[in-house]
Coordinates of C-alpha atoms and ligand atoms in Angstrom, one line a residue:
X10 CA -7.1 30.5 5.9
X11 CA -9.5 28.0 4.2
X12 CA -10.2 24.6 5.7
X13 CA -7.9 21.7 4.7
X14 CA -9.3 20.1 1.6
X15 CA -10.6 17.0 3.3
X16 CA -12.4 19.0 5.9
X17 CA -14.0 21.2 3.2
X18 CA -15.2 18.1 1.4
X19 CA -16.7 16.6 4.5
X20 CA -18.7 19.7 5.1
X21 CA -20.4 19.2 1.7
X22 CA -22.1 16.1 2.9
X23 CA -22.2 16.1 6.7
X24 CA -25.1 13.6 7.0
X25 CA -23.9 11.0 4.5
X26 CA -22.7 7.7 6.0
X27 CA -18.9 7.5 5.8
X28 CA -18.4 4.1 7.6
X29 CA -20.8 1.2 7.9
X30 CA -20.2 -2.0 9.8
X31 CA -22.6 -4.7 10.9
X32 CA -23.2 -2.9 14.1
X33 CA -22.7 0.8 13.4
X34 CA -22.8 3.7 11.0
X35 CA -20.9 6.9 11.2
X36 CA -21.4 10.1 9.2
X37 CA -19.0 12.7 7.9
X38 CA -20.3 15.1 10.6
X39 CA -19.3 12.5 13.2
X40 CA -15.9 12.3 11.7
X41 CA -15.5 16.0 11.9
X42 CA -16.8 16.1 15.5
X43 CA -14.7 13.2 16.8
X44 CA -11.5 14.3 15.0
X45 CA -11.7 17.7 16.7
X46 CA -12.1 16.1 20.1
X47 CA -9.1 13.9 19.5
X48 CA -7.1 16.8 18.0
X49 CA -7.8 18.8 21.2
X50 CA -6.5 15.9 23.3
X51 CA -3.4 15.6 21.1
X52 CA -2.6 19.3 21.4
X53 CA -2.9 19.4 25.2
X54 CA -1.3 22.6 26.1
X55 CA 0.1 23.3 22.6
X56 CA -1.4 25.4 19.8
X57 CA 0.0 23.3 17.0
X58 CA 1.8 20.0 16.7
X59 CA 4.2 21.6 14.3
X60 CA 4.7 18.6 12.1
X61 CA 5.3 16.2 15.0
X62 CA 5.2 12.6 13.7
X63 CA 2.2 10.7 15.0
X64 CA 2.1 7.0 14.4
X65 CA -1.3 5.3 14.0
X66 CA -1.9 1.8 15.4
X67 CA -5.7 1.7 15.2
X68 CA -8.0 -0.8 13.5
X69 CA -9.4 0.4 10.2
X70 CA -12.7 2.2 10.4
X71 CA -14.3 5.3 11.9
X72 CA -11.9 5.7 14.8
X73 CA -8.8 5.2 12.6
X74 CA -9.9 8.0 10.2
X75 CA -11.0 10.3 13.0
X76 CA -7.5 9.8 14.5
X77 CA -5.9 10.5 11.1
X78 CA -7.9 13.7 10.7
X79 CA -7.1 14.7 14.2
X80 CA -3.4 14.5 13.6
X81 CA -3.8 16.6 10.5
X82 CA -6.1 19.2 12.1
X83 CA -3.7 19.5 15.0
X84 CA -0.8 20.2 12.6
X85 CA 1.0 16.8 12.8
X86 CA 2.3 14.4 10.3
X87 CA 0.6 11.0 10.0
X88 CA 2.8 8.0 10.2
X89 CA 0.9 4.9 9.2
X90 CA 2.4 1.7 10.6
X91 CA 1.5 -1.9 10.0
X92 CA -0.8 -3.4 12.6
X93 CA 0.8 -6.8 12.3
X94 CA 4.5 -5.6 12.1
X95 CA 7.0 -7.0 14.5
X96 CA 8.4 -4.9 17.4
X97 CA 11.8 -4.3 15.6
X98 CA 9.9 -3.1 12.5
X99 CA 7.8 -0.6 14.6
X100 CA 11.0 0.5 16.4
X101 CA 12.6 1.3 13.1
X102 CA 9.7 3.4 11.8
X103 CA 9.4 5.3 15.1
X104 CA 13.1 6.0 15.5
X105 CA 13.8 6.8 11.8
X106 CA 10.9 9.3 11.7
X107 CA 11.7 10.6 15.2
X108 CA 8.0 10.1 16.1
X109 CA 6.7 12.0 19.0
X110 CA 3.4 10.3 19.5
X111 CA 1.8 6.9 19.0
X112 CA -2.0 6.8 18.8
X113 CA -3.3 3.4 19.5
X114 CA -6.8 2.0 20.2
X115 CA -7.5 -0.1 23.3
X116 CA -6.8 -3.4 21.5
X117 CA -3.3 -2.2 20.3
X118 CA -2.1 0.1 23.0
X119 CA -0.9 -2.7 25.3
X120 CA 1.1 -4.2 22.4
X121 CA 3.1 -1.1 21.8
X122 CA 3.3 0.3 25.3
X123 CA 6.6 -1.3 26.2
X124 CA 8.2 0.0 23.1
X125 CA 6.9 3.5 23.6
X126 CA 8.2 3.4 27.2
X127 CA 11.6 2.3 26.1
X128 CA 11.8 4.9 23.3
X129 CA 10.3 7.7 25.4
X130 CA 7.4 8.2 22.9
X131 CA 4.1 9.6 24.1
X132 CA 1.4 6.9 23.8
X133 CA -2.2 8.1 23.4
X134 CA -4.9 5.5 23.9
X135 CA -7.5 7.0 21.6
X136 CA -10.3 4.8 23.0
X137 CA -9.9 6.7 26.3
X138 CA -10.4 10.1 24.7
X139 CA -13.8 11.6 25.3
X140 CA -15.2 15.0 26.1
X141 CA -15.4 18.3 24.2
X142 CA -13.4 19.8 21.4
X143 CA -12.1 22.4 23.8
X144 CA -9.3 23.9 21.8
X145 CA -9.1 26.1 18.8
X146 CA -7.4 24.2 16.0
X147 CA -4.5 25.8 14.1
X148 CA -4.7 27.0 10.5
X149 CA -2.8 24.5 8.3
X150 CA -1.5 25.3 4.9
X151 CA -1.9 22.7 2.1
X152 CA 1.8 22.8 1.5
X153 CA 2.5 21.5 5.0
X154 CA 3.8 17.9 5.2
X155 CA 1.0 15.5 6.0
X156 CA 2.2 11.9 5.8
X157 CA 5.3 9.7 5.9
X158 CA 4.9 6.3 4.4
X159 CA 7.7 3.8 4.8
X160 CA 8.5 1.9 1.6
X161 CA 11.1 -0.7 0.8
X162 CA 13.5 -0.2 -2.0
X163 CA 17.0 -0.8 -3.1
X164 CA 18.4 0.1 0.3
X165 CA 18.2 -2.5 3.1
X166 CA 16.1 -0.4 5.3
X167 CA 12.7 1.2 4.2
X168 CA 12.7 4.9 3.4
X169 CA 10.1 7.4 4.6
X170 CA 8.1 8.9 1.7
X171 CA 7.0 12.5 2.7
X172 CA 3.8 14.0 1.1
X173 CA 2.0 17.2 1.7
X174 CA -1.7 17.8 1.9
X175 CA -1.6 19.2 -1.6
X176 CA 0.1 16.1 -2.9
X177 CA -2.6 13.9 -1.3
X178 CA -5.3 16.1 -2.7
X179 CA -3.8 15.8 -6.2
X180 CA -3.5 12.0 -5.9
X181 CA -7.2 11.7 -4.8
X182 CA -8.6 14.2 -7.3
X183 CA -6.9 12.4 -10.2
X184 CA -8.6 9.1 -9.3
X185 CA -12.0 10.6 -8.5
X186 CA -12.0 12.2 -11.9
X187 CA -10.7 9.2 -13.9
X188 CA -12.9 6.5 -12.2
X189 CA -15.9 8.8 -11.8
X190 CA -16.3 8.4 -8.0
X191 CA -19.9 9.2 -6.8
X192 CA -21.5 10.0 -3.5
X193 CA -23.7 6.9 -3.9
X194 CA -20.6 4.5 -4.3
X195 CA -20.1 1.8 -1.7
X196 CA -16.7 0.1 -1.3
X197 CA -15.2 -2.6 1.0
X198 CA -11.9 -1.7 2.7
X199 CA -9.9 -4.8 3.6
X200 CA -6.4 -3.7 2.6
X201 CA -3.8 -2.6 5.2
X202 CA -3.8 1.1 6.0
X203 CA -0.1 1.6 5.8
X204 CA 0.0 1.7 2.0
X205 CA -1.4 4.1 -0.7
X206 CA -3.8 1.5 -2.0
X207 CA -5.8 1.4 1.2
X208 CA -5.1 5.0 2.3
X209 CA -5.6 7.0 -1.0
X210 CA -7.3 4.8 -3.6
X211 CA -10.0 3.5 -1.3
X212 CA -10.4 5.5 1.9
X213 CA -9.2 8.9 0.5
X214 CA -11.3 8.8 -2.6
X215 CA -14.4 7.5 -0.9
X216 CA -14.3 10.1 1.8
X217 CA -13.6 12.8 -0.8
X218 CA -16.7 11.8 -2.7
X219 CA -19.1 11.3 0.1
X220 CA -19.2 7.6 -0.6
X221 CA -19.6 4.7 1.9
X222 CA -16.8 2.5 3.2
X223 CA -17.3 -0.9 4.8
X224 CA -14.1 -1.5 6.8
X225 CA -12.8 -5.0 7.6
X226 CA -9.9 -5.8 10.0
X227 CA -8.2 -7.8 7.2
X228 CA -9.0 -9.7 4.0
X229 CA -11.4 -12.4 5.0
X230 CA -12.7 -14.1 1.9
X231 CA -15.8 -15.6 3.5
X232 CA -16.9 -12.3 5.1
X233 CA -16.3 -10.3 1.9
X234 CA -18.1 -12.8 -0.4
X235 CA -21.1 -12.7 2.0
X236 CA -21.4 -9.0 1.5
X237 CA -20.8 -9.2 -2.2
X238 CA -23.7 -11.5 -2.6
X239 CA -25.8 -9.1 -0.5
X240 CA -25.2 -6.5 -3.2
X241 CA -23.4 -4.3 -0.7
X242 CA -20.9 -2.7 -3.1
X243 CA -20.7 -0.7 -6.3
X244 CA -16.8 -0.6 -6.3
X245 CA -14.1 -3.1 -5.5
X246 CA -10.3 -2.6 -5.4
X247 CA -7.7 -5.2 -4.6
X248 CA -4.3 -6.6 -5.4
X249 CA -3.9 -9.5 -7.9
X250 CA -3.3 -12.1 -5.1
X251 CA -6.8 -11.3 -3.8
X252 CA -8.4 -11.9 -7.2
X253 CA -6.6 -15.2 -7.4
X254 CA -7.9 -16.1 -3.9
X255 CA -11.4 -15.0 -4.9
X256 CA -11.3 -17.1 -8.1
X257 CA -10.3 -20.1 -5.9
X258 CA -13.2 -19.5 -3.5
X259 CA -15.8 -19.0 -6.2
X260 CA -14.7 -22.1 -8.0
X261 CA -14.9 -24.1 -4.7
X262 CA -18.4 -22.8 -4.0
X263 CA -21.7 -24.8 -4.6
X264 CA -23.5 -23.9 -7.8
X265 CA -26.2 -21.8 -5.9
X266 CA -23.6 -19.9 -3.8
X267 CA -21.5 -19.3 -6.9
X268 CA -24.4 -17.9 -8.9
X269 CA -25.3 -15.5 -6.0
X270 CA -21.7 -14.3 -5.6
X271 CA -21.2 -13.8 -9.4
X272 CA -24.4 -11.8 -9.5
X273 CA -23.0 -9.5 -6.8
X274 CA -19.8 -8.9 -8.7
X275 CA -21.6 -8.5 -12.0
X276 CA -23.6 -5.6 -10.6
X277 CA -20.6 -3.5 -9.5
X278 CA -19.9 -0.5 -11.6
X279 CA -16.1 -0.9 -11.4
X280 CA -13.5 -3.4 -10.2
X281 CA -9.8 -2.4 -10.0
X282 CA -6.6 -4.3 -9.7
X283 CA -3.2 -2.9 -8.9
X284 CA -0.1 -2.8 -6.7
X285 CA 1.5 -5.7 -8.7
X286 CA 1.2 -7.2 -12.2
X287 CA -2.2 -8.7 -12.9
X288 CA -1.4 -11.8 -15.1
X289 CA -3.5 -11.5 -18.3
X290 CA -4.7 -15.1 -17.5
X291 CA -6.2 -13.9 -14.2
X292 CA -7.8 -10.9 -15.9
X293 CA -9.4 -13.2 -18.5
X294 CA -10.5 -15.8 -15.9
X295 CA -12.2 -13.1 -13.9
X296 CA -14.1 -11.8 -17.0
X297 CA -15.2 -15.4 -17.9
X298 CA -16.3 -16.0 -14.3
X299 CA -18.1 -12.8 -13.4
X300 CA -18.6 -10.8 -16.6
X301 CA -16.5 -8.0 -15.1
X302 CA -13.6 -6.6 -16.9
X303 CA -11.0 -5.7 -14.3
X304 CA -9.4 -2.2 -14.7
X305 CA -5.7 -2.5 -14.1
X306 CA -3.7 0.6 -13.0
X307 CA -0.1 1.3 -12.0
X308 CA 1.2 3.4 -9.1
X309 CA 3.8 3.7 -6.4
X310 CA 4.1 5.0 -2.9
X311 CA 6.2 8.0 -4.0
X312 CA 3.7 9.2 -6.7
X313 CA 0.3 7.7 -6.0
X314 CA -1.4 6.4 -9.1
X315 CA 0.2 7.3 -12.4
X316 CA -1.2 5.1 -15.2
X317 CA -4.6 3.5 -15.6
X318 CA -6.7 1.6 -18.1
X319 CA -9.8 3.6 -19.1
X320 CA -13.0 3.6 -17.1
X321 CA -14.8 4.3 -20.4
X322 CA -12.7 2.7 -23.0
X323 CA -10.3 -0.2 -23.5
X324 CA -9.2 -2.3 -20.6
X325 CA -6.3 -4.3 -22.1
X326 CA -5.2 -7.4 -20.2
X327 CA -1.5 -7.2 -19.4
X328 CA -1.3 -3.4 -19.9
X329 CA -1.7 -0.6 -17.3
X330 CA -3.1 1.9 -19.7
X331 CA -2.5 5.6 -20.2
X332 CA -1.4 8.5 -17.8
X333 CA -4.1 9.6 -15.3
X334 CA -5.4 13.2 -15.2
X335 CA -2.7 15.6 -14.0
X336 CA 0.1 13.0 -14.3
X337 CA 2.9 13.3 -16.9
X338 CA 4.7 10.1 -17.8
X339 CA 7.7 9.6 -20.0
X340 CA 10.0 6.6 -20.8
X341 CA 13.7 7.1 -20.6
X342 CA 16.5 4.7 -21.7
X343 CA 19.2 4.5 -19.1
X344 CA 21.8 6.3 -21.0
X345 CA 19.8 7.7 -23.9
X346 CA 17.3 10.4 -24.8
X347 CA 13.7 10.4 -23.8
X348 CA 11.9 7.8 -25.8
X349 CA 9.3 9.3 -28.1
X350 CA 8.0 6.5 -30.1
X351 CA 6.2 3.2 -29.4
X352 CA 7.7 -0.3 -28.9
X353 CA 10.9 0.9 -27.4
X354 CA 11.4 0.0 -23.7
X355 CA 12.5 2.5 -21.1
X356 CA 12.3 3.4 -17.4
X357 CA 9.0 5.0 -16.4
X358 CA 9.5 8.6 -15.1
X359 CA 6.7 10.7 -13.6
X360 CA 6.0 14.3 -12.9
X361 CA 3.0 16.0 -11.4
X362 CA 1.4 17.5 -8.3
X363 CA 0.9 14.2 -6.7
X364 CA 4.6 13.4 -6.6
X365 CA 6.2 13.2 -3.1
X366 CA 8.5 15.8 -1.6
X367 CA 11.4 13.9 -0.3
X368 CA 12.6 10.8 1.5
X369 CA 12.6 11.6 5.2
X370 CA 16.0 12.8 6.3
X371 CA 17.7 11.3 3.1
X372 CA 18.6 14.2 0.8
X373 CA 21.0 12.1 -1.2
X374 CA 18.5 9.3 -1.9
X375 CA 16.0 12.0 -2.8
X376 CA 18.3 13.7 -5.2
X377 CA 19.3 10.4 -6.9
X378 CA 15.7 9.5 -7.6
X379 CA 14.9 12.6 -9.6
X380 CA 16.2 13.4 -13.0
X381 CA 15.5 16.9 -14.4
X382 CA 12.5 17.1 -12.1
X383 CA 11.1 13.7 -13.1
X384 CA 10.7 10.9 -10.5
X385 CA 12.5 7.8 -11.6
X386 CA 10.3 4.8 -10.7
X387 CA 12.8 2.0 -11.4
X388 CA 10.1 0.2 -13.4
X389 CA 10.6 -0.6 -17.1
X390 CA 7.8 -0.3 -19.6
X391 CA 7.0 -0.1 -23.2
X392 CA 4.3 1.9 -25.0
X393 CA 2.1 -0.1 -27.3
X394 CA -0.8 1.2 -29.2
X395 CA -1.2 4.1 -26.7
X396 CA -1.0 1.9 -23.6
X397 CA 1.9 1.2 -21.3
X398 CA 2.9 -2.4 -20.6
X399 CA 5.1 -2.9 -17.5
X400 CA 8.1 -5.2 -18.3
X401 CA 9.8 -5.5 -14.9
X402 CA 11.9 -3.6 -12.5
X403 CA 15.4 -2.3 -12.9
X404 CA 16.5 -3.7 -9.5
X405 CA 16.4 -7.4 -8.8
X406 CA 16.5 -6.5 -5.1
X407 CA 12.9 -5.5 -5.1
X408 CA 10.3 -8.3 -4.6
X409 CA 6.5 -7.9 -4.9
X410 CA 4.7 -10.5 -3.0
X411 CA 0.9 -10.4 -2.2
X412 CA 1.0 -6.7 -3.3
X413 CA 3.7 -5.8 -0.8
X414 CA 7.0 -4.3 -2.0
X415 CA 9.8 -6.0 -0.2
X416 CA 13.6 -5.4 -0.1
X417 CA 15.6 -8.5 -0.7
X418 CA 18.5 -6.7 1.1
X419 CA 16.4 -6.1 4.3
X420 CA 15.4 -9.8 4.4
X421 CA 19.0 -10.9 3.8
X422 CA 20.2 -8.7 6.6
X423 CA 17.7 -10.3 9.0
X424 CA 18.6 -13.8 7.9
X425 CA 22.3 -13.2 8.3
X426 CA 21.6 -12.9 12.0
X427 CA 20.5 -16.6 12.1
X428 CA 23.0 -18.5 14.1
X429 CA 23.3 -21.3 11.5
X430 CA 23.5 -19.2 8.3
X431 CA 26.8 -18.2 6.9
X432 CA 25.7 -16.5 3.6
X433 CA 22.3 -15.8 2.1
X434 CA 20.8 -14.4 -1.1
X435 CA 17.1 -13.6 -1.2
X436 CA 15.1 -13.5 -4.4
X437 CA 11.5 -13.4 -5.6
X438 CA 10.5 -16.5 -7.6
X439 CA 7.3 -16.5 -9.8
X440 CA 4.3 -17.7 -7.9
X441 CA 0.7 -18.1 -9.2
X442 CA -0.9 -16.8 -6.0
X443 CA 1.5 -14.4 -4.5
X444 CA 3.1 -13.0 -7.7
X445 CA 6.5 -13.6 -6.3
X446 CA 7.4 -15.9 -3.4
X447 CA 10.2 -14.8 -1.1
X448 CA 12.9 -17.3 -1.5
X449 CA 16.2 -17.7 0.4
X450 CA 19.3 -19.4 -0.9
X451 CA 21.6 -20.1 2.0
X452 CA 25.0 -21.4 2.8
X453 CA 25.0 -23.0 6.3
X454 CA 27.8 -22.8 8.8
X455 CA 29.9 -25.9 9.0
X456 CA 28.0 -29.1 9.9
X457 CA 24.7 -27.3 10.4
X458 CA 21.3 -28.4 9.1
X459 CA 18.2 -26.2 8.7
X460 CA 14.6 -26.8 7.6
X461 CA 12.2 -24.3 6.2
X462 CA 9.8 -24.7 9.1
X463 CA 12.4 -23.9 11.7
X464 CA 13.7 -20.9 9.7
X465 CA 10.2 -19.6 9.4
X466 CA 9.6 -19.9 13.1
X467 CA 12.9 -18.1 13.8
X468 CA 11.8 -15.3 11.5
X469 CA 8.5 -14.7 13.5
X470 CA 9.0 -11.7 15.8
X471 CA 11.7 -10.3 13.5
X472 CA 9.9 -10.0 10.1
X473 CA 6.3 -9.4 9.1
X474 CA 4.6 -12.5 7.8
X475 CA 4.8 -11.5 4.2
X476 CA 8.6 -11.1 4.4
X477 CA 9.3 -14.5 5.8
X478 CA 10.8 -16.9 3.2
X479 CA 8.4 -19.3 1.6
X480 CA 11.0 -21.4 -0.1
X481 CA 14.5 -22.4 1.0
X482 CA 17.4 -23.8 -0.9
X483 CA 20.7 -24.8 0.8
X484 CA 23.8 -24.7 -1.3
X485 CA 27.5 -25.3 -0.6
X486 CA 28.5 -21.9 -2.0
X487 CA 26.8 -18.9 -3.4
X488 CA 27.7 -17.4 -6.8
X489 CA 30.4 -14.8 -6.1
X490 CA 29.0 -11.6 -4.8
X491 CA 25.5 -13.0 -4.8
X492 CA 24.2 -10.3 -2.6
X493 CA 25.1 -7.7 -5.2
X494 CA 22.8 -7.0 -8.1
X495 CA 25.1 -8.4 -10.7
X496 CA 24.9 -12.1 -10.0
X497 CA 21.3 -12.4 -8.7
X498 CA 20.2 -14.1 -11.9
X499 CA 22.9 -16.7 -11.1
X500 CA 21.2 -17.2 -7.7
X501 CA 17.8 -17.6 -9.5
X502 CA 19.4 -20.3 -11.6
X503 CA 20.2 -22.3 -8.5
X504 CA 16.5 -23.0 -8.3
X505 CA 16.0 -24.1 -11.8
X506 CA 19.1 -26.3 -11.6
Ligands
MCA17 C1 1.0 -14.3 3.8 N1 1.3 -15.6 3.5 C2 2.2 -15.6 2.5 C3 2.4 -14.2 2.1 N2 1.7 -13.5 3.0 N3 2.7 -16.6 1.8 C4 3.5 -16.3 0.7 N4 3.7 -15.0 0.4 C5 3.2 -14.0 1.0 N5 3.4 -12.7 0.6 C6 0.9 -16.8 4.2 C7 1.1 -16.7 5.6 O1 2.4 -17.1 6.0 C8 0.0 -17.6 6.1 O2 0.4 -18.9 6.0 C9 -1.1 -17.4 5.2 O3 -0.5 -16.9 4.0 C10 -2.1 -16.4 5.7 O4 -1.5 -15.2 6.1 P1 -2.3 -13.9 6.1 O5 -1.4 -12.8 6.5 O6 -3.5 -14.1 7.0 O7 -2.6 -13.8 4.6 P2 -3.8 -13.1 4.0 O8 -4.6 -12.3 5.0 O9 -4.6 -14.1 3.1 O10 -3.1 -12.0 3.2 C11 -3.0 -12.0 1.8 C12 -3.3 -10.6 1.3 C13 -2.4 -9.6 2.0 C14 -4.8 -10.2 1.7 C15 -3.1 -10.6 -0.2 O11 -1.0 -10.0 1.7 C16 -2.7 -8.2 1.7 O12 -3.5 -7.5 2.2 N6 -1.9 -7.6 0.7 C17 -2.1 -6.3 0.1 C18 -1.0 -5.4 0.4 C19 -1.2 -4.0 -0.1 O13 -2.2 -3.4 0.1 N7 -0.3 -3.6 -0.9 C20 -0.4 -2.3 -1.6 C21 1.0 -1.7 -1.5 P3 0.1 -20.1 7.0 O14 -1.4 -20.2 6.9 O15 0.8 -21.3 6.5 O16 0.5 -19.6 8.4 S1 1.4 -1.1 -3.0 C22 0.8 0.4 -3.1 O17 0.1 0.9 -2.3 C23 1.1 1.0 -4.5 C24 1.1 2.5 -4.4 C25 0.0 0.6 -5.5 O18 0.3 0.6 -6.7 O19 -1.0 0.2 -5.0
AMP18 P1 4.9 0.4 -3.6 O1 6.1 1.2 -3.5 O2 4.6 -0.6 -2.6 O3 3.9 1.3 -3.7 O4 4.9 -0.4 -5.0 C1 5.0 0.2 -6.2 C2 5.5 -0.8 -7.2 O5 4.5 -1.8 -7.4 C3 5.8 -0.2 -8.5 O6 7.0 0.4 -8.6 C4 5.6 -1.4 -9.4 O7 6.8 -2.2 -9.5 C5 4.6 -2.2 -8.8 N1 3.3 -2.1 -9.4 C6 2.2 -1.3 -9.0 N2 1.2 -1.5 -9.8 C7 1.6 -2.4 -10.8 C8 0.9 -3.0 -11.9 N3 -0.3 -2.7 -12.2 N4 1.7 -3.8 -12.6 C9 3.0 -4.1 -12.3 N5 3.6 -3.6 -11.3 C10 2.9 -2.7 -10.5

């Protein structure tokens, strides 16, 4: 059987540098070698992990990717989890996916060890693995399941999105072609590795192309701008919030620093924005500031990237462009026929080899989300002069904040456990930096008082930082059935009142 696609690609450029940090470089050959050592250790006495779910709690970089490849080469399913999630969030992902293994590096192993012990999940400290690749690795078909990504949606708990090696290959090849990835590209990686943006668009495409990745533990504006002014990158990919933060930093810099930073950005061959709407004003501000025209694209965990402005062609502010290679897109009115003309809004539906297989263990949710073989995104759009413009989402229970997709229902369920809260409705309110700000409207229990700071403190340990309410409004009663979709606009109105 042929090698898995990512292995075959790495063998094309074994000596090229895949990861570079201030203190180290690692080649594709080193990735191949290290991943086979880790794969041997994962297998132990077995011949094949047989799709066992292996969660990864490893800092981004060489060791992370070697661990990911090891899971795949040993026949497992990679389960990316958020490094900064709370224990209840980790527990949910591990139990829902019935994970068998957690792979953690030295810095993270201690944090998750008590949970692994409680759940009876095998914990592998990858930092302690050394030695030879002693085992023969199994043959893996590209149609085997490769990854489960948890995504929030219209249900209160996140659902696991299952993709195969073939799906991942299709998602990567489409972007490599559209954006003309090259072996001499260099890109920073500061986005979290439990989402498509970091996993596929940056890491997956770069490794596929023999390009170089500079990994960062997180987005650190100072560290990144320092590398930009050193002309370290040809490509840059980020969420709109990051462009807003970069604009703020550039504007605050001294004239000399600013000129050096702007020169670094100007030299790049492509800068991409996605994961949330890029306001046309931010797009235009960025062009004025750096001379770079951002390329905005649209995607989703279930499908990878679907629509993109053109690398060679128009990049229209406020629009997401045209379907990517290999991706079919149609608009559909909720109860009507497929929309064939322009200027008529409908739901975006997508078909193609990159589309996921199923929600893990949720056949009904999977069935509901497909219509005649087309994936229903839940996003509304309109086609204008050949380009799609996103108009919003069908569900008001989905919030996009800082590029993260959040379920209002999940946050409501957590807040309802607060001892002083009787009723709650969570909404996303427009915010210049975060896109939407998580906002809680609450009715308190009799004679209780609550302040935002104390609510936020209470949330720590229960919810990841980006799910914690930024704004709080206390009311004496919620509009009837506020937690249902129907009256959410009425909840929103409580803020403008
Ligand atoms: C953090 N803070 C927030 C939020 N997040 N405030 C409001 N809203 C938020 N969402 C606050 C914290 O409470 C803290 O406040 C301060 O900001 C710093 O927190 P920190 O976590 O350090 O923030 P950051 O590092 O500056 O993070 C901002 C970020 C991050 C870099 C934009 O959110 C990020 O990496 N987002 C990208 C997510 C992503 O990759 N999404 C792609 C998924 P205080 O200082 O008061 O304590 S979507 C996808 O994959 C699809 C397929 C697609 O299309 O791409
Ligand atoms: P996620 O499931 O986290 O991958 O988020 C996917 C969702 O992000 C989509 O369904 C859209 O609502 C939103 N999204 C992604 N890219 C864009 C974009 N360029 N403009 C508007 N919304 C976007």
